[in-house]
């Protein structure tokens, strides 16, 4: 049976209205949500899965409408300049997305857990505030991170797919490809999506192909970013290659897009937008690619940053003087205090002056996290091939001198005064932070590998 189709813009508008209606009428909803960092892969995975599933819901689906949820507040979309670049290609804008503030607050009409089903994409364990109420309502997973062993029961009709891949969106493409192909492009969503916000359905094959091309370009963006345009040999899997091939075929079927399609140019434009963080302030840069976990009562935060550490330090004053480096450390301490973190890590990526891809790893810990940090450092020497970051021997990197030269267990000077914002959480002894910065020689290991290693160290040190 052929299923009707409409633009992505019309679908997102209809999905947002569907969520509001369900909240007001205590109706059922199926929510497809990415991880808390809400990066491009989480965005495109959730939107693509929801769009195709809503056009062709499987037999036994909890609801016929799947609602993509971006796992951040709407105000934080501005921290992701690559989103805006992708929106232009998909003919959507930020206002069309469902974000966390679209869910009811505690004092508003709630979404009863029995009326909600979650499908997780780009992670496999629900985290943060959503997990407190809805952890037991996960009924599907498509992910490419380490399997945390959650939700192992039968998830049918939704999948439980957790496997290595450059991009989660590639796994979503593989999952929904047969459904997408079954959609012949009819007149409208049976549920009325064609009338959303004035978007009329067009019974025209060329328009349908234009819509498909817009959706394909959106999905391609995250796959190409996550695999460096399929050149990252340590990340690219067959599913990535096949997904790119399939999505490009959708683009080439569109009369409007086929003649001007240039994958390399497209990738470079999205990559440039992602790295264009010069106008952001220090804290916004850390928040942009931030994720958090709890192990044995200790909180871990990790920020991914697309610039070297010296860029971050200069954000606080324009030079690399000792005073500015200490300001950097105390600013990290404030960031940790606000989020009640025991250990915080910054993972930077950049290209050296000689054109070599590089990674830095900065870790700062309170005294209650010293043991875990030391365990991690010892394991990371083998797993990540970390080396003390000494600019004297690595001048070509153009990066910051280490903030300390000793091992984790060596005493370091305290920061400038206590954290007045966190006296209820950090003991006085925890006002003394320790920190270390390394070069990560195994540049194939991203946060997908580093964060689980840190979490494992926290469990072992407890």
XYZ file of C-alpha atoms in Angstrom:
462
model
C 0.000 0.000 0.000
C 1.296 3.453 -0.931
C 1.489 5.949 1.904
C 0.897 9.706 1.549
C 3.694 12.196 1.910
C 4.302 15.882 2.536
C 7.194 18.227 3.266
C 9.364 17.905 6.344
C 8.259 21.391 7.382
C 4.601 20.373 7.293
C 5.347 17.208 9.243
C 7.240 18.997 12.023
C 4.454 21.536 12.425
C 1.901 18.763 12.608
C 4.001 16.795 15.097
C 4.268 19.805 17.416
C 0.506 20.316 17.281
C 0.030 16.604 17.911
C 2.108 16.807 21.083
C 0.148 19.807 22.372
C -3.139 18.026 21.656
C -1.992 14.905 23.493
C -0.949 16.953 26.532
C -4.265 18.774 26.665
C -6.423 15.693 26.107
C -4.314 13.109 28.003
C -3.767 11.293 24.728
C -1.000 8.894 23.752
C 2.312 9.998 22.252
C 5.383 8.316 20.803
C 8.498 10.438 21.297
C 11.763 9.876 19.413
C 14.614 11.530 21.276
C 18.376 11.874 20.800
C 21.000 12.278 23.511
C 21.534 15.227 25.859
C 24.303 16.804 23.814
C 21.689 17.268 21.065
C 24.283 17.261 18.315
C 23.570 17.087 14.611
C 23.414 13.277 14.594
C 20.814 13.260 17.376
C 18.760 15.852 15.513
C 18.761 14.120 12.141
C 18.314 10.618 13.597
C 15.206 11.605 15.541
C 13.664 13.654 12.735
C 14.276 11.078 9.993
C 13.002 8.172 12.095
C 9.889 10.104 13.129
C 9.115 11.342 9.626
C 9.247 7.988 7.872
C 7.647 6.053 10.748
C 4.740 8.512 10.761
C 4.240 8.027 7.025
C 4.351 4.255 7.374
C 3.768 3.215 11.009
C 4.415 -0.451 11.700
C 1.642 -2.798 12.702
C 1.116 -2.561 16.440
C 2.628 0.915 16.778
C 1.793 2.659 20.057
C 0.610 5.671 18.027
C 0.578 6.417 14.283
C 2.395 9.724 14.875
C 6.040 9.782 15.978
C 7.221 13.075 17.501
C 10.938 14.003 17.253
C 12.221 15.680 20.432
C 15.435 17.716 20.502
C 16.882 17.068 23.967
C 17.705 20.716 24.824
C 15.944 23.994 25.458
C 15.035 26.014 22.380
C 17.387 28.809 23.434
C 20.360 26.443 23.127
C 19.791 25.795 19.436
C 21.795 28.977 18.815
C 24.868 27.170 20.189
C 24.764 24.842 17.186
C 25.472 26.977 14.104
C 25.602 23.867 11.929
C 21.864 23.403 12.552
C 21.072 26.641 10.758
C 23.125 25.532 7.775
C 21.207 22.251 7.624
C 17.829 23.943 8.132
C 18.310 25.908 4.922
C 18.780 22.718 2.923
C 15.763 21.028 4.563
C 13.468 24.082 4.238
C 12.753 24.200 7.979
C 13.715 26.503 10.839
C 14.290 26.212 14.584
C 10.712 27.160 15.465
C 9.470 23.954 13.840
C 11.366 21.702 16.274
C 9.940 20.170 19.449
C 12.271 20.933 22.373
C 12.254 20.283 26.113
C 10.125 23.309 26.996
C 7.353 21.901 24.812
C 6.957 19.163 27.418
C 4.781 20.059 30.418
C 6.414 21.421 33.562
C 5.806 19.748 36.908
C 3.001 22.193 37.758
C 1.253 21.736 34.410
C -0.905 18.945 33.025
C 1.553 16.061 32.916
C 2.160 13.431 30.304
C 1.249 10.288 32.213
C 4.009 7.680 31.683
C 1.413 5.088 30.684
C 0.478 7.319 27.742
C 4.055 7.812 26.498
C 6.459 5.592 24.582
C 10.060 6.619 23.912
C 12.323 5.538 21.070
C 15.968 6.403 21.765
C 18.297 7.354 18.936
C 22.007 8.173 19.305
C 22.027 6.819 22.889
C 20.720 3.678 24.569
C 19.941 4.743 28.132
C 17.609 7.623 28.928
C 19.465 10.289 30.929
C 18.705 13.491 32.822
C 15.283 14.743 33.827
C 13.457 12.570 31.289
C 14.844 9.407 32.888
C 13.325 10.242 36.284
C 9.815 9.867 34.932
C 10.014 7.905 31.704
C 12.923 5.434 31.985
C 10.508 2.520 32.077
C 8.745 3.725 28.933
C 11.555 3.105 26.436
C 10.300 0.813 23.681
C 12.936 1.155 20.963
C 16.614 1.960 20.400
C 18.776 2.797 17.385
C 22.288 3.694 18.527
C 26.005 3.433 17.763
C 27.477 3.935 21.260
C 28.653 1.323 23.753
C 25.742 -0.865 24.837
C 24.889 -0.012 28.454
C 22.689 -3.085 28.794
C 19.461 -1.186 29.393
C 16.076 -2.083 27.952
C 17.099 -5.551 26.835
C 13.538 -6.862 26.665
C 11.485 -7.256 23.503
C 10.857 -3.858 21.877
C 8.722 -4.898 18.876
C 7.397 -3.255 16.762
C 10.249 -0.812 17.368
C 13.835 -2.026 16.865
C 16.645 -2.500 19.363
C 19.736 -1.811 17.259
C 23.070 -1.007 18.911
C 26.119 -1.431 16.721
C 29.305 0.287 15.700
C 28.809 2.871 12.989
C 30.181 6.268 12.081
C 26.797 7.931 12.402
C 23.599 6.873 14.105
C 21.706 8.396 11.194
C 23.190 5.707 8.952
C 21.586 3.034 11.138
C 18.283 4.904 11.035
C 18.444 5.012 7.220
C 19.013 1.263 7.126
C 16.120 0.751 9.558
C 13.522 2.802 7.679
C 14.657 2.330 4.074
C 12.001 -0.253 3.166
C 9.248 1.917 4.658
C 10.523 4.989 2.826
C 10.558 3.074 -0.439
C 6.983 1.909 0.160
C 5.759 5.503 0.243
C 4.687 6.420 -3.271
C 3.880 10.048 -2.538
C 0.148 10.503 -2.216
C -1.940 13.561 -1.510
C -1.486 14.206 2.199
C -0.947 12.709 5.617
C -4.056 10.738 6.415
C -4.077 12.521 9.773
C -4.218 15.950 8.142
C -0.596 17.030 8.168
C -0.963 18.542 4.719
C -2.972 21.377 6.188
C -0.417 22.204 8.870
C 0.245 25.931 9.059
C -1.011 26.499 5.526
C 1.175 23.899 3.781
C -0.957 22.344 1.070
C -0.245 18.930 -0.335
C 0.715 18.711 -3.987
C -0.098 15.629 -6.020
C 3.013 16.061 -8.067
C 5.937 13.703 -8.471
C 8.500 16.474 -8.846
C 7.371 18.079 -5.565
C 7.603 14.725 -3.799
C 11.127 14.299 -5.114
C 12.006 17.776 -3.869
C 10.730 16.875 -0.392
C 12.725 13.642 -0.451
C 15.848 15.540 -1.467
C 15.413 18.015 1.371
C 15.102 15.199 3.907
C 18.029 13.336 2.351
C 20.309 16.374 2.591
C 19.377 16.807 6.232
C 20.282 13.181 6.968
C 23.453 13.315 4.881
C 24.747 16.285 6.842
C 25.303 14.341 10.063
C 26.676 11.246 8.341
C 29.252 13.293 6.438
C 30.219 15.296 9.539
C 30.611 12.184 11.686
C 32.714 10.367 9.084
C 34.641 13.353 7.664
C 32.901 12.876 4.321
C 33.510 9.102 4.487
C 37.295 9.603 4.787
C 37.683 8.642 8.486
C 38.744 5.023 7.988
C 38.575 4.234 11.702
C 34.903 5.330 11.839
C 33.318 4.489 8.494
C 31.267 1.293 8.373
C 29.379 -0.309 5.519
C 26.122 1.140 6.841
C 27.559 4.657 6.457
C 28.621 4.041 2.871
C 25.286 2.487 1.931
C 23.324 5.273 3.614
C 25.239 7.967 1.746
C 24.690 6.128 -1.527
C 20.958 5.810 -0.882
C 20.483 9.412 0.253
C 22.430 10.784 -2.689
C 20.160 8.798 -4.993
C 17.197 10.658 -3.473
C 18.889 13.987 -4.166
C 19.734 13.077 -7.733
C 16.091 12.221 -8.448
C 15.067 15.796 -7.671
C 15.067 18.025 -10.771
C 15.699 21.037 -8.541
C 18.743 19.534 -6.800
C 20.385 17.019 -9.122
C 22.217 19.437 -11.420
C 23.807 21.460 -8.635
C 24.521 18.703 -6.110
C 28.163 18.668 -4.950
C 28.775 16.444 -1.924
C 32.234 17.819 -1.135
C 30.999 21.395 -1.222
C 27.985 20.466 0.893
C 30.173 18.766 3.520
C 32.595 21.679 3.705
C 29.769 24.169 4.229
C 28.310 22.191 7.159
C 31.732 21.523 8.659
C 32.640 25.215 8.456
C 29.401 26.159 10.198
C 30.029 23.629 12.961
C 33.498 25.019 13.664
C 32.403 28.638 13.556
C 32.238 29.213 17.323
C 34.336 32.382 17.471
C 31.400 34.551 18.553
C 30.446 32.290 21.472
C 31.519 33.005 25.026
C 33.504 30.600 27.194
C 30.594 28.877 28.928
C 28.510 28.565 25.771
C 31.370 26.728 24.065
C 31.492 24.233 26.930
C 27.707 23.840 26.910
C 27.513 23.314 23.146
C 28.834 19.761 23.162
C 28.184 18.770 26.778
C 27.053 15.415 28.212
C 26.762 14.237 31.810
C 26.621 10.895 33.649
C 26.475 9.629 37.240
C 28.520 6.679 38.503
C 28.586 5.519 42.132
C 27.142 8.834 43.272
C 29.784 10.892 41.438
C 28.902 13.156 38.514
C 30.991 13.260 35.345
C 30.704 15.905 32.648
C 32.436 15.891 29.253
C 32.483 18.731 26.726
C 33.590 18.283 23.127
C 35.151 21.421 21.636
C 36.199 21.936 18.003
C 39.065 24.290 18.907
C 42.296 23.768 20.921
C 42.649 24.680 24.585
C 44.532 27.883 23.853
C 41.420 29.144 22.047
C 39.382 28.560 25.214
C 41.926 30.254 27.477
C 42.118 33.285 25.178
C 38.329 33.550 25.425
C 38.893 34.643 29.022
C 41.283 37.470 28.298
C 43.139 37.354 25.032
C 46.494 35.868 26.082
C 48.087 32.752 27.548
C 49.618 34.350 30.634
C 49.811 32.418 33.884
C 47.026 34.577 35.327
C 44.737 33.708 32.425
C 45.509 30.014 32.798
C 44.544 30.200 36.468
C 41.376 32.062 35.469
C 40.682 29.200 33.081
C 41.010 26.672 35.918
C 38.758 28.657 38.249
C 36.205 29.178 35.457
C 36.137 25.424 34.911
C 35.612 25.089 38.659
C 32.583 27.378 38.468
C 31.210 25.353 35.545
C 31.638 22.180 37.604
C 30.028 23.685 40.690
C 26.928 24.780 38.785
C 26.452 21.227 37.511
C 27.570 19.519 40.729
C 30.357 17.694 38.923
C 33.075 15.622 40.561
C 35.095 15.204 37.366
C 34.991 17.297 34.223
C 36.774 16.672 30.934
C 37.255 18.755 27.820
C 38.023 16.934 24.590
C 39.352 19.242 21.892
C 39.878 18.578 18.200
C 41.863 20.721 15.788
C 44.320 20.586 12.912
C 47.969 21.354 13.619
C 49.974 23.838 11.596
C 51.416 20.886 9.694
C 47.898 19.742 8.743
C 47.663 16.841 11.194
C 44.404 16.092 13.029
C 44.963 16.362 16.796
C 43.149 15.802 20.067
C 43.777 17.295 23.503
C 42.283 15.957 26.709
C 41.885 18.160 29.780
C 40.577 16.699 33.057
C 39.796 18.533 36.285
C 38.608 16.792 39.456
C 37.556 17.508 43.003
C 39.246 15.549 45.775
C 36.419 12.994 45.806
C 37.290 12.237 42.191
C 41.086 12.019 42.513
C 41.170 8.226 42.745
C 38.942 7.781 39.687
C 40.951 10.352 37.728
C 44.172 8.551 38.534
C 42.718 5.172 37.498
C 41.536 6.732 34.251
C 44.921 8.345 33.568
C 46.731 5.037 33.997
C 44.304 3.189 31.720
C 44.273 5.986 29.144
C 48.031 5.702 28.682
C 47.309 2.403 26.944
C 43.766 2.865 25.632
C 44.173 6.420 24.298
C 47.979 6.743 24.130
C 47.888 9.987 26.112
C 51.068 11.973 26.649
C 51.790 14.924 28.909
C 51.111 18.030 26.887
C 54.396 19.948 26.790
C 54.370 22.774 24.286
C 58.151 22.930 24.380
C 58.363 19.635 22.529
C 55.206 20.106 20.444
C 55.505 23.665 19.192
C 53.909 22.848 15.895
C 50.618 22.166 17.678
C 50.232 25.776 18.706
C 48.497 24.758 21.924
C 48.625 25.672 25.579
C 51.360 24.784 28.049
C 50.182 22.193 30.591
C 48.525 23.580 33.683
C 50.535 21.202 35.806
C 53.510 18.941 35.233
C 52.975 16.252 37.816
C 50.927 13.076 38.117
C 47.426 13.107 39.509
C 48.470 12.272 43.039
C 50.952 15.175 43.276
C 49.729 18.173 45.311
C 48.639 21.175 43.309
C 47.851 24.673 44.541
C 44.234 25.431 45.458
C 42.072 27.620 43.298
C 41.283 31.229 44.125
C 38.841 30.868 46.978
C 35.844 28.606 47.596
C 32.902 28.103 45.294
C 30.286 30.249 46.942
C 27.594 28.802 44.697
C 28.067 25.216 45.841
C 28.669 25.160 49.594
C 25.751 22.750 49.956
C 27.469 20.200 47.724
C 31.255 20.496 47.794
C 33.092 20.034 51.056
C 35.862 22.471 51.899
C 38.524 19.933 50.968
C 36.921 19.723 47.518
C 37.738 23.367 46.882
C 41.213 22.107 45.980
C 41.031 20.933 42.379
C 43.557 18.897 40.455
C 43.876 19.009 36.721
C 45.893 17.565 33.911
C 46.158 18.130 30.182
C 47.375 15.579 27.662
C 47.790 15.083 23.959
C 45.686 12.117 22.893
C 47.810 10.313 20.331
C 45.097 7.816 19.402
C 42.954 10.351 17.600
C 40.484 7.678 16.478
C 38.963 7.633 19.980
C 36.184 10.185 20.403
C 33.875 10.777 23.353
C 32.080 7.557 22.416
C 35.159 5.700 23.685
C 36.618 8.157 26.214
C 33.486 8.700 28.309
C 32.879 4.962 28.890
C 36.541 4.608 29.926
C 36.135 7.428 32.449
C 32.898 5.961 33.771
C 34.556 2.575 34.156
C 37.381 4.198 36.158
C 34.815 5.855 38.428
C 33.193 2.486 39.135
C 36.515 0.781 39.767
C 37.767 3.504 42.098
C 34.600 3.594 44.193
